[in-house]
Short mmCIF file of C-alpha atoms in Angstrom, two decimals:
data_model
loop_
_atom_site.label_atom_id
_atom_site.label_comp_id
_atom_site.label_asym_id
_atom_site.label_seq_id
_atom_site.Cartn_x
_atom_site.Cartn_y
_atom_site.Cartn_z
CA MET Y 405 29.19 165.68 -16.16
CA SER Y 406 27.18 162.44 -16.07
CA ASN Y 407 28.18 159.51 -18.26
CA GLN Y 408 24.58 158.40 -18.67
CA SER Y 409 23.17 158.52 -22.20
CA SER Y 410 19.60 157.89 -23.20
CA MET Y 411 18.90 155.05 -25.59
CA LYS Y 412 15.35 155.15 -26.85
CA THR Y 413 14.59 153.01 -29.86
CA PRO Y 414 11.28 151.47 -30.96
CA GLY Y 415 10.24 148.92 -28.33
CA ASN Y 416 13.39 149.50 -26.29
CA ASP Y 417 14.06 151.41 -23.08
CA LEU Y 418 17.15 149.99 -21.46
CA GLY Y 419 18.24 150.91 -17.98
CA PRO Y 420 21.87 151.93 -17.64
CA VAL Y 421 24.73 149.47 -17.68
CA ILE Y 422 26.38 150.04 -14.31
CA CYS Y 423 30.13 149.78 -14.96
CA VAL Y 424 32.20 149.21 -11.83
CA VAL Y 425 35.82 150.22 -11.22
CA GLY Y 426 37.59 149.81 -7.92
CA ALA Y 427 41.36 149.47 -8.24
CA ARG Y 428 44.07 150.53 -10.68
CA PRO Y 429 43.84 147.56 -13.12
CA ASN Y 430 40.09 148.12 -13.49
CA PHE Y 431 40.66 151.59 -14.89
CA MET Y 432 42.78 150.32 -17.79
CA LYS Y 433 40.16 147.70 -18.63
CA MET Y 434 37.07 149.87 -18.29
CA ALA Y 435 38.28 152.92 -20.22
CA PRO Y 436 38.09 151.28 -23.68
CA ILE Y 437 34.76 149.64 -22.77
CA LEU Y 438 33.20 153.00 -21.97
CA ARG Y 439 34.51 154.47 -25.23
CA ALA Y 440 33.11 151.51 -27.17
CA MET Y 441 29.71 151.74 -25.47
CA ALA Y 442 29.51 155.46 -26.26
CA ALA Y 443 30.51 154.87 -29.90
CA HIS Y 444 28.11 151.98 -30.44
CA VAL Y 445 25.08 152.71 -32.63
CA PRO Y 446 22.88 153.21 -30.73
CA PRO Y 447 25.01 154.06 -27.68
CA LEU Y 448 24.58 152.00 -24.54
CA PRO Y 449 23.53 154.03 -21.49
CA VAL Y 450 26.19 153.87 -18.79
CA LEU Y 451 26.52 154.72 -15.11
CA LEU Y 452 30.16 154.62 -13.96
CA VAL Y 453 30.59 153.65 -10.30
CA HIS Y 454 33.97 153.95 -8.59
CA THR Y 455 33.96 152.00 -5.33
CA GLY Y 456 37.00 153.85 -4.02
CA GLN Y 457 38.83 150.59 -3.27
CA HIS Y 458 41.90 152.25 -4.81
CA TYR Y 459 42.18 155.10 -2.33
CA ASP Y 460 45.23 157.03 -3.55
CA LYS Y 461 43.50 160.18 -4.83
CA ASP Y 462 46.50 161.47 -6.78
CA MET Y 463 47.05 158.13 -8.54
CA SER Y 464 43.36 157.75 -9.34
CA ASP Y 465 43.18 161.25 -10.78
CA ARG Y 466 46.23 160.60 -12.99
CA LEU Y 467 44.80 157.33 -14.27
CA PHE Y 468 41.49 158.91 -15.21
CA GLU Y 469 43.36 161.64 -17.10
CA ASP Y 470 45.86 159.32 -18.80
CA LEU Y 471 43.16 156.92 -19.98
CA ARG Y 472 40.65 159.66 -20.82
CA LEU Y 473 38.27 157.86 -18.55
CA PRO Y 474 35.22 159.98 -17.71
CA ARG Y 475 34.76 160.98 -14.10
CA PRO Y 476 32.60 158.57 -12.12
CA ASP Y 477 28.90 159.29 -11.72
CA VAL Y 478 29.15 157.77 -8.24
CA ASN Y 479 32.12 157.32 -5.90
CA LEU Y 480 31.43 155.02 -2.97
CA GLU Y 481 34.68 156.11 -1.24
CA VAL Y 482 35.15 152.77 0.50
CA GLY Y 483 38.91 153.01 1.03
CA SER Y 484 41.16 150.37 2.58
CA GLY Y 485 40.44 147.59 5.03
CA THR Y 486 40.71 143.84 5.38
CA HIS Y 487 39.31 141.78 2.53
CA ALA Y 488 36.17 141.05 4.53
CA ILE Y 489 35.61 144.63 5.66
CA GLN Y 490 36.27 146.09 2.22
CA THR Y 491 34.02 143.59 0.46
CA ALA Y 492 31.21 144.12 2.96
CA GLU Y 493 31.46 147.90 2.79
CA VAL Y 494 31.35 147.91 -1.03
CA MET Y 495 28.21 145.75 -0.88
CA ARG Y 496 26.56 147.99 1.70
CA ARG Y 497 27.21 151.16 -0.30
CA PHE Y 498 26.54 149.66 -3.75
CA GLU Y 499 23.08 148.24 -3.01
CA PRO Y 500 21.30 151.64 -2.87
CA ILE Y 501 22.85 152.52 -6.25
CA VAL Y 502 21.28 149.43 -7.82
CA ASP Y 503 17.93 150.27 -6.19
CA THR Y 504 18.03 153.87 -7.42
CA TYR Y 505 19.18 153.42 -11.02
CA LYS Y 506 17.53 150.07 -11.90
CA PRO Y 507 20.27 148.93 -14.29
CA SER Y 508 19.85 146.58 -17.23
CA CYS Y 509 22.98 144.82 -15.94
CA VAL Y 510 26.08 145.34 -13.81
CA ALA Y 511 29.41 145.06 -15.66
CA VAL Y 512 32.51 144.20 -13.65
CA VAL Y 513 36.10 143.64 -14.74
CA GLY Y 514 38.99 141.60 -13.40
CA ASP Y 515 39.29 140.07 -9.95
CA VAL Y 516 39.51 142.68 -7.20
CA ASN Y 517 37.26 142.78 -4.12
CA SER Y 518 34.96 145.32 -5.78
CA THR Y 519 34.39 142.90 -8.65
CA LEU Y 520 32.98 140.20 -6.40
CA ALA Y 521 31.19 142.56 -4.02
CA CYS Y 522 29.19 144.35 -6.71
CA SER Y 523 28.43 141.07 -8.48
CA LEU Y 524 26.98 139.62 -5.27
CA VAL Y 525 24.74 142.65 -4.75
CA ALA Y 526 23.50 142.50 -8.34
CA VAL Y 527 22.74 138.78 -8.43
CA LYS Y 528 20.91 138.89 -5.09
CA LYS Y 529 18.73 141.71 -6.41
CA GLY Y 530 17.92 139.92 -9.66
CA VAL Y 531 20.14 142.09 -11.88
CA PRO Y 532 22.21 140.33 -14.59
CA VAL Y 533 25.99 140.30 -14.03
CA VAL Y 534 28.47 140.75 -16.88
CA HIS Y 535 32.06 139.71 -16.14
CA ILE Y 536 34.79 141.04 -18.41
CA GLU Y 537 38.08 139.09 -18.25
CA ALA Y 538 36.36 135.88 -17.15
CA GLY Y 539 37.80 132.38 -16.90
CA LEU Y 540 41.39 133.21 -15.91
CA ARG Y 541 42.80 130.81 -13.34
CA SER Y 542 46.08 130.53 -11.45
CA TYR Y 543 44.82 127.42 -9.57
CA ASP Y 544 46.29 128.95 -6.43
CA ARG Y 545 43.48 129.47 -3.95
CA ALA Y 546 45.83 131.15 -1.51
CA MET Y 547 45.47 134.19 -3.77
CA PRO Y 548 42.41 136.29 -2.80
CA GLU Y 549 42.04 137.25 -6.47
CA GLU Y 550 41.57 133.60 -7.43
CA ILE Y 551 38.59 133.31 -5.07
CA ASN Y 552 37.13 136.52 -6.49
CA ARG Y 553 37.52 135.20 -10.05
CA ILE Y 554 35.91 131.83 -9.38
CA LEU Y 555 32.92 133.18 -7.47
CA THR Y 556 32.26 136.05 -9.86
CA ASP Y 557 32.24 133.69 -12.85
CA GLN Y 558 29.79 131.37 -11.12
CA ILE Y 559 27.18 134.10 -10.64
CA SER Y 560 27.69 135.92 -13.94
CA ASP Y 561 25.17 135.77 -16.78
CA ARG Y 562 27.48 136.92 -19.60
CA LEU Y 563 31.20 136.17 -19.49
CA TYR Y 564 33.77 137.76 -21.80
CA THR Y 565 37.12 135.97 -22.10
CA THR Y 566 40.56 137.21 -23.12
CA GLU Y 567 41.90 133.89 -24.40
CA ARG Y 568 40.41 130.65 -25.68
CA THR Y 569 41.68 128.47 -22.82
CA ALA Y 570 39.55 130.51 -20.41
CA GLU Y 571 36.38 128.98 -21.84
CA GLU Y 572 37.73 125.51 -21.06
CA ASN Y 573 38.35 126.61 -17.47
CA LEU Y 574 34.75 127.77 -17.26
CA ARG Y 575 33.44 124.55 -18.84
CA LEU Y 576 35.26 122.48 -16.23
CA GLU Y 577 33.49 124.54 -13.56
CA GLY Y 578 30.07 123.85 -15.07
CA ILE Y 579 29.50 127.12 -16.92
CA PRO Y 580 27.86 126.51 -20.32
CA SER Y 581 29.44 127.92 -23.47
CA SER Y 582 26.17 129.74 -24.28
CA ARG Y 583 27.04 132.23 -21.52
CA VAL Y 584 30.60 132.79 -22.76
CA CYS Y 585 31.91 135.09 -25.51
CA PHE Y 586 35.58 135.21 -26.57
CA ALA Y 587 36.13 138.93 -27.17
CA GLY Y 588 39.86 139.48 -26.62
CA ASN Y 589 41.83 141.52 -24.13
CA VAL Y 590 40.61 145.03 -23.26
CA MET Y 591 43.86 145.69 -21.38
CA ILE Y 592 45.58 145.64 -24.77
CA ASP Y 593 43.02 148.13 -26.11
CA SER Y 594 44.44 150.59 -23.57
CA VAL Y 595 48.03 149.75 -24.59
CA VAL Y 596 47.21 150.45 -28.24
CA PHE Y 597 45.29 153.61 -27.30
CA GLY Y 598 47.95 154.99 -24.97
CA ARG Y 599 51.19 153.98 -26.64
CA SER Y 600 51.45 157.03 -28.89
CA ASN Y 601 51.04 159.30 -25.85
CA ALA Y 602 53.32 157.34 -23.51
CA ARG Y 603 55.89 159.37 -21.57
CA SER Y 604 59.50 158.67 -22.48
CA ALA Y 605 61.64 157.02 -19.81
CA ALA Y 606 63.96 160.03 -19.83
CA GLU Y 607 61.06 162.41 -19.21
CA THR Y 608 59.72 160.25 -16.38
CA LEU Y 609 63.08 160.10 -14.59
CA LYS Y 610 63.56 163.85 -15.04
CA VAL Y 611 60.17 164.63 -13.51
CA CYS Y 612 61.05 162.37 -10.57
CA ASN Y 613 64.47 164.05 -10.15
CA ALA Y 614 66.04 160.63 -10.65
CA ASP Y 615 69.42 159.76 -12.14
CA ALA Y 616 68.78 159.27 -15.86
CA SER Y 617 72.29 157.96 -16.56
CA VAL Y 618 70.99 154.38 -16.19
CA LEU Y 619 69.20 154.85 -19.50
CA SER Y 620 72.49 155.23 -21.38
CA HIS Y 621 73.86 151.82 -20.36
CA PRO Y 622 74.93 149.85 -23.48
CA LEU Y 623 72.62 146.96 -22.52
CA GLY Y 624 69.69 149.24 -21.75
CA TYR Y 625 67.76 149.06 -18.49
CA GLY Y 626 65.26 146.83 -16.72
CA VAL Y 627 61.97 147.76 -15.06
CA VAL Y 628 60.88 146.27 -11.73
CA THR Y 629 57.53 146.25 -9.91
CA LEU Y 630 56.66 144.25 -6.79
CA HIS Y 631 53.47 144.44 -4.77
CA ARG Y 632 52.02 141.00 -3.99
CA PRO Y 633 51.85 140.18 -0.27
CA SER Y 634 53.57 136.83 -0.85
CA ASN Y 635 56.61 138.72 -2.15
CA VAL Y 636 56.75 141.85 -0.01
CA ASP Y 637 55.09 141.14 3.35
CA HIS Y 638 57.69 138.71 4.75
CA PRO Y 639 61.13 140.08 5.71
CA GLU Y 640 63.19 137.10 4.54
CA THR Y 641 61.34 136.77 1.25
CA LEU Y 642 61.69 140.46 0.48
CA ARG Y 643 65.35 140.41 1.54
CA ALA Y 644 66.08 137.50 -0.81
CA LEU Y 645 64.29 139.20 -3.73
CA LEU Y 646 66.11 142.48 -3.20
CA GLY Y 647 69.37 140.53 -3.06
CA VAL Y 648 68.70 138.91 -6.43
CA LEU Y 649 67.59 142.22 -7.92
CA GLY Y 650 70.89 143.68 -6.70
CA GLU Y 651 72.76 140.97 -8.61
CA VAL Y 652 70.69 141.72 -11.73
CA ALA Y 653 71.40 145.44 -11.32
CA ALA Y 654 75.15 144.72 -11.31
CA ARG Y 655 74.69 143.56 -14.92
CA LEU Y 656 71.78 145.74 -16.03
CA PRO Y 657 70.63 148.98 -14.36
CA LEU Y 658 67.09 148.78 -12.98
CA VAL Y 659 64.27 151.28 -12.64
CA PHE Y 660 62.11 150.20 -9.69
CA ALA Y 661 58.63 151.76 -9.48
CA LEU Y 662 57.89 151.25 -5.80
CA HIS Y 663 54.38 150.36 -4.71
CA PRO Y 664 53.55 152.12 -1.40
CA ARG Y 665 53.21 148.74 0.36
CA THR Y 666 56.62 147.66 -0.91
CA ARG Y 667 58.40 150.87 0.07
CA SER Y 668 56.83 150.76 3.52
CA ASN Y 669 57.97 147.18 4.07
CA ILE Y 670 61.50 147.82 2.79
CA GLU Y 671 61.81 150.64 5.32
CA ARG Y 672 60.05 148.73 8.12
CA PHE Y 673 62.28 145.67 7.69
CA GLY Y 674 65.45 147.78 7.44
CA LEU Y 675 66.30 146.60 3.91
CA MET Y 676 67.01 149.91 2.18
CA ASP Y 677 70.76 149.29 2.42
CA LEU Y 678 70.36 146.40 -0.06
CA ILE Y 679 69.59 148.90 -2.80
CA ASP Y 680 72.55 150.46 -4.64
CA PRO Y 681 71.23 153.84 -5.86
CA THR Y 682 73.86 153.96 -8.61
CA ARG Y 683 72.46 150.78 -10.17
CA MET Y 684 68.83 150.75 -9.07
CA VAL Y 685 66.74 153.90 -9.45
CA LEU Y 686 63.76 154.05 -7.09
CA LEU Y 687 60.66 155.86 -8.33
CA PRO Y 688 57.34 156.60 -6.64
CA PRO Y 689 54.22 154.90 -8.07
CA GLN Y 690 53.86 155.89 -11.70
CA GLY Y 691 50.92 156.80 -13.88
CA TYR Y 692 49.76 154.60 -16.72
CA LEU Y 693 51.49 156.55 -19.50
CA GLU Y 694 54.74 156.69 -17.51
CA MET Y 695 54.76 152.92 -16.96
CA LEU Y 696 53.90 152.33 -20.60
CA GLY Y 697 56.89 154.41 -21.68
CA LEU Y 698 59.24 152.75 -19.20
CA MET Y 699 58.20 149.27 -20.32
CA SER Y 700 58.29 150.09 -24.04
CA GLY Y 701 61.97 151.00 -23.84
CA ALA Y 702 63.05 148.30 -21.39
CA THR Y 703 65.37 145.39 -22.07
CA VAL Y 704 63.42 143.27 -19.58
CA VAL Y 705 60.61 143.71 -17.05
CA LEU Y 706 60.70 141.87 -13.71
CA THR Y 707 57.31 141.89 -12.00
CA ASP Y 708 54.65 140.06 -10.03
CA SER Y 709 51.83 141.98 -11.73
CA GLY Y 710 49.28 140.17 -13.87
CA GLY Y 711 48.59 143.23 -16.00
CA LEU Y 712 52.27 143.80 -16.79
CA GLN Y 713 52.56 140.22 -18.01
CA GLU Y 714 49.93 141.05 -20.62
CA GLU Y 715 51.29 144.48 -21.50
CA THR Y 716 54.84 143.22 -22.05
CA THR Y 717 53.55 140.49 -24.34
CA ALA Y 718 51.67 143.12 -26.36
CA LEU Y 719 54.79 145.32 -26.46
CA GLY Y 720 57.13 142.45 -27.35
CA VAL Y 721 59.30 143.07 -24.25
CA PRO Y 722 60.72 140.08 -22.31
CA CYS Y 723 59.03 139.62 -18.94
CA LEU Y 724 60.21 137.63 -15.92
CA THR Y 725 57.34 136.95 -13.54
CA LEU Y 726 58.43 136.62 -9.92
CA ARG Y 727 55.68 134.16 -9.04
CA GLU Y 728 55.25 130.40 -9.08
CA ASN Y 729 52.05 130.54 -11.15
CA THR Y 730 50.07 132.83 -13.40
CA GLU Y 731 46.40 133.23 -14.24
CA ARG Y 732 47.54 134.43 -17.67
CA PRO Y 733 49.22 131.31 -19.09
CA ILE Y 734 48.87 132.55 -22.65
CA THR Y 735 51.61 135.11 -21.91
CA VAL Y 736 53.93 132.16 -21.23
CA GLU Y 737 52.66 129.85 -23.98
CA GLN Y 738 52.53 132.48 -26.75
CA GLY Y 739 53.96 135.70 -25.35
CA THR Y 740 57.20 137.01 -23.89
CA ASN Y 741 56.64 135.90 -20.29
CA ILE Y 742 58.73 133.41 -18.27
CA LEU Y 743 57.74 132.25 -14.80
CA VAL Y 744 60.86 132.35 -12.64
CA GLY Y 745 59.34 132.48 -9.16
CA ARG Y 746 61.84 133.60 -6.54
CA ASP Y 747 64.50 131.17 -7.72
CA ARG Y 748 67.83 133.01 -7.82
CA GLN Y 749 69.38 130.81 -10.49
CA ALA Y 750 66.28 130.94 -12.68
CA ILE Y 751 66.14 134.74 -12.48
CA LEU Y 752 69.84 135.29 -13.14
CA GLY Y 753 69.89 132.67 -15.91
CA ALA Y 754 66.92 134.22 -17.69
CA VAL Y 755 68.44 137.70 -17.45
CA GLN Y 756 71.71 136.40 -18.88
CA GLU Y 757 69.87 134.84 -21.84
CA ILE Y 758 68.09 138.11 -22.52
CA LEU Y 759 71.30 140.14 -22.33
CA ALA Y 760 72.93 137.68 -24.72
CA GLY Y 761 70.20 138.40 -27.24
CA ASN Y 762 68.38 135.11 -26.72
CA GLY Y 763 65.34 136.47 -24.91
CA LYS Y 764 61.90 135.07 -25.52
CA ARG Y 765 60.28 136.83 -28.46
CA GLY Y 766 56.80 135.36 -28.45
CA ARG Y 767 53.86 136.66 -30.43
CA VAL Y 768 50.73 138.71 -29.77
CA PRO Y 769 47.78 136.38 -29.03
CA GLU Y 770 44.53 136.24 -30.96
CA PHE Y 771 42.20 139.22 -30.51
CA TRP Y 772 44.82 141.20 -28.58
CA ASP Y 773 44.40 143.78 -31.32
CA GLY Y 774 42.98 146.91 -29.72
CA HIS Y 775 39.35 146.12 -30.65
CA ALA Y 776 38.18 143.85 -27.82
CA ALA Y 777 35.97 146.54 -26.28
CA GLU Y 778 34.18 147.08 -29.58
CA ARG Y 779 33.37 143.38 -29.76
CA ILE Y 780 32.10 143.45 -26.17
CA ALA Y 781 29.86 146.48 -26.77
CA ALA Y 782 28.35 144.92 -29.91
CA ASP Y 783 27.69 141.57 -28.23
CA LEU Y 784 26.37 143.13 -25.03
CA TYR Y 785 23.87 145.26 -26.93
CA GLN Y 786 22.59 142.25 -28.87
CA TRP Y 787 22.44 140.18 -25.68
CA LEU Y 788 20.48 142.83 -23.78
CA MET Y 789 18.08 143.34 -26.71
CA SER Y 790 17.53 139.61 -27.17
CA GLY Y 791 15.79 139.16 -23.84
CA LYS Y 792 18.34 136.56 -22.72
CA PRO Y 793 19.14 138.34 -19.44
CA GLN Y 794 15.49 138.11 -18.42
CA ALA Y 795 15.32 134.48 -19.51
CA ALA Y 796 18.42 133.67 -17.42
CA LEU Y 797 16.85 135.34 -14.40
CA LYS Y 798 13.64 133.36 -14.76
CA SER Y 799 15.51 130.06 -15.13
CA SER Y 800 17.45 130.73 -11.92
CA THR Y 801 14.39 131.62 -9.86
CA PRO Y 802 13.52 128.89 -7.32
#
C-alpha cells in the first residue's frame, strides 16, 4: 500500500515529501517522522524511498516491523559496494524518482552514503533538501560519515538539529540560523515509542539458543557492539579490543551482538579463541526491539555506535564508547557516555567505577522527549507553505 496521501487545501497543492532511508539507523529516525507527517493536520504527502544501501533483507524486514514503519513506495535495491560505487549508484537510480514524482522537497536523515547521494540529486535538480539530524560533527575527516554530514548540511535548505551546539557548528561553516531549526532527537522518539514493546533480554537469548545464565550474575551483564572499520578491519586492533573485552568479561558477563563484518573479521583473523563462551555470549545481529531490551537491562554498554550513545543516554544506562571522538558530544557533556577509545586502562577503570556503583548518571538532554518528529512535521509544513523553499531556490540560481 502506498504511503502517499493527498493534501489539497485552498491555494495549496504540495508535491510529496520524498523521505529517504538507506541503512539501519535511518529506519529508527524516519519511522517517527512518517507517523508525525501522517498525523499532522493536514497530513503531509509522503513518498518513502528505500535505497537498499542496507542489504540484509531479514534485518530490514524486522526493522520495518519493529518500528511500524510502512513499506517503501520505492526500493532502489542498490546493495553493497565501495563508497564511490554505492553513492554513484544511489544517485543514478534516485534521479528518475525525483523526475517522476516532482517532490516539494527531499528529506534525508543522518550521515550515510544514501543521505549525501539523494541530497546531491535533489539540489542539482532544483528540489529543496531537508536534513534531519544536521550539524553533528566529530571533527574527524577520516570518517566517511563526517564527509557526508558536512556536504549534506552545505546543500540543505532546512536543517533540523538534535542539540543546541549543532547550530554553532553550522554557523562556523557559514550556514545562517534562518535555515536551522532546533527540533530535538527523533532517535529518542523511537526509544520512547518502542520501549514498552522491547523484548526482554531473557527472551532474546532464548530465541537465539544462547546461554541465559549470564543474566543472573549478581553484577548484571554488559552489552557490546562493534562495527566501525577502524575497530574491526585491522587484525591487531581487533585482537587488542577482544583482549580487553575478555578482561571485562572476567568481571562482568557480556552479551556481544555481532555485526556481520565483525564476525567475518574475527573468523578471518583467527581470533575466535579469544572469546570465552562462558563469559561472553555471542549473538547474531539483533532487531531494534531486541537491542532496546538488552540495553535497558544492562549494567553498561560498550560500543562504537553513534546511535547507541544516544539511546543509552535516553535510557540512563552507562555507555563506554570505544572511539577517540564522537559526533554526539552532548551524550558525554550531559548524558551517560564516556569516551574511552581503545585504551585498556581507561576501559577497565571505567568498568570498575560502574561496578562499584559510581557510574556516570547524566541526564536526558533538552527536547529528547519523544516529540521531536511532531515539531519537525509542524515546522516543515509551515516552511513549505510559506514559499521559503522557492525563495531559497531563486536566491541560489546563478
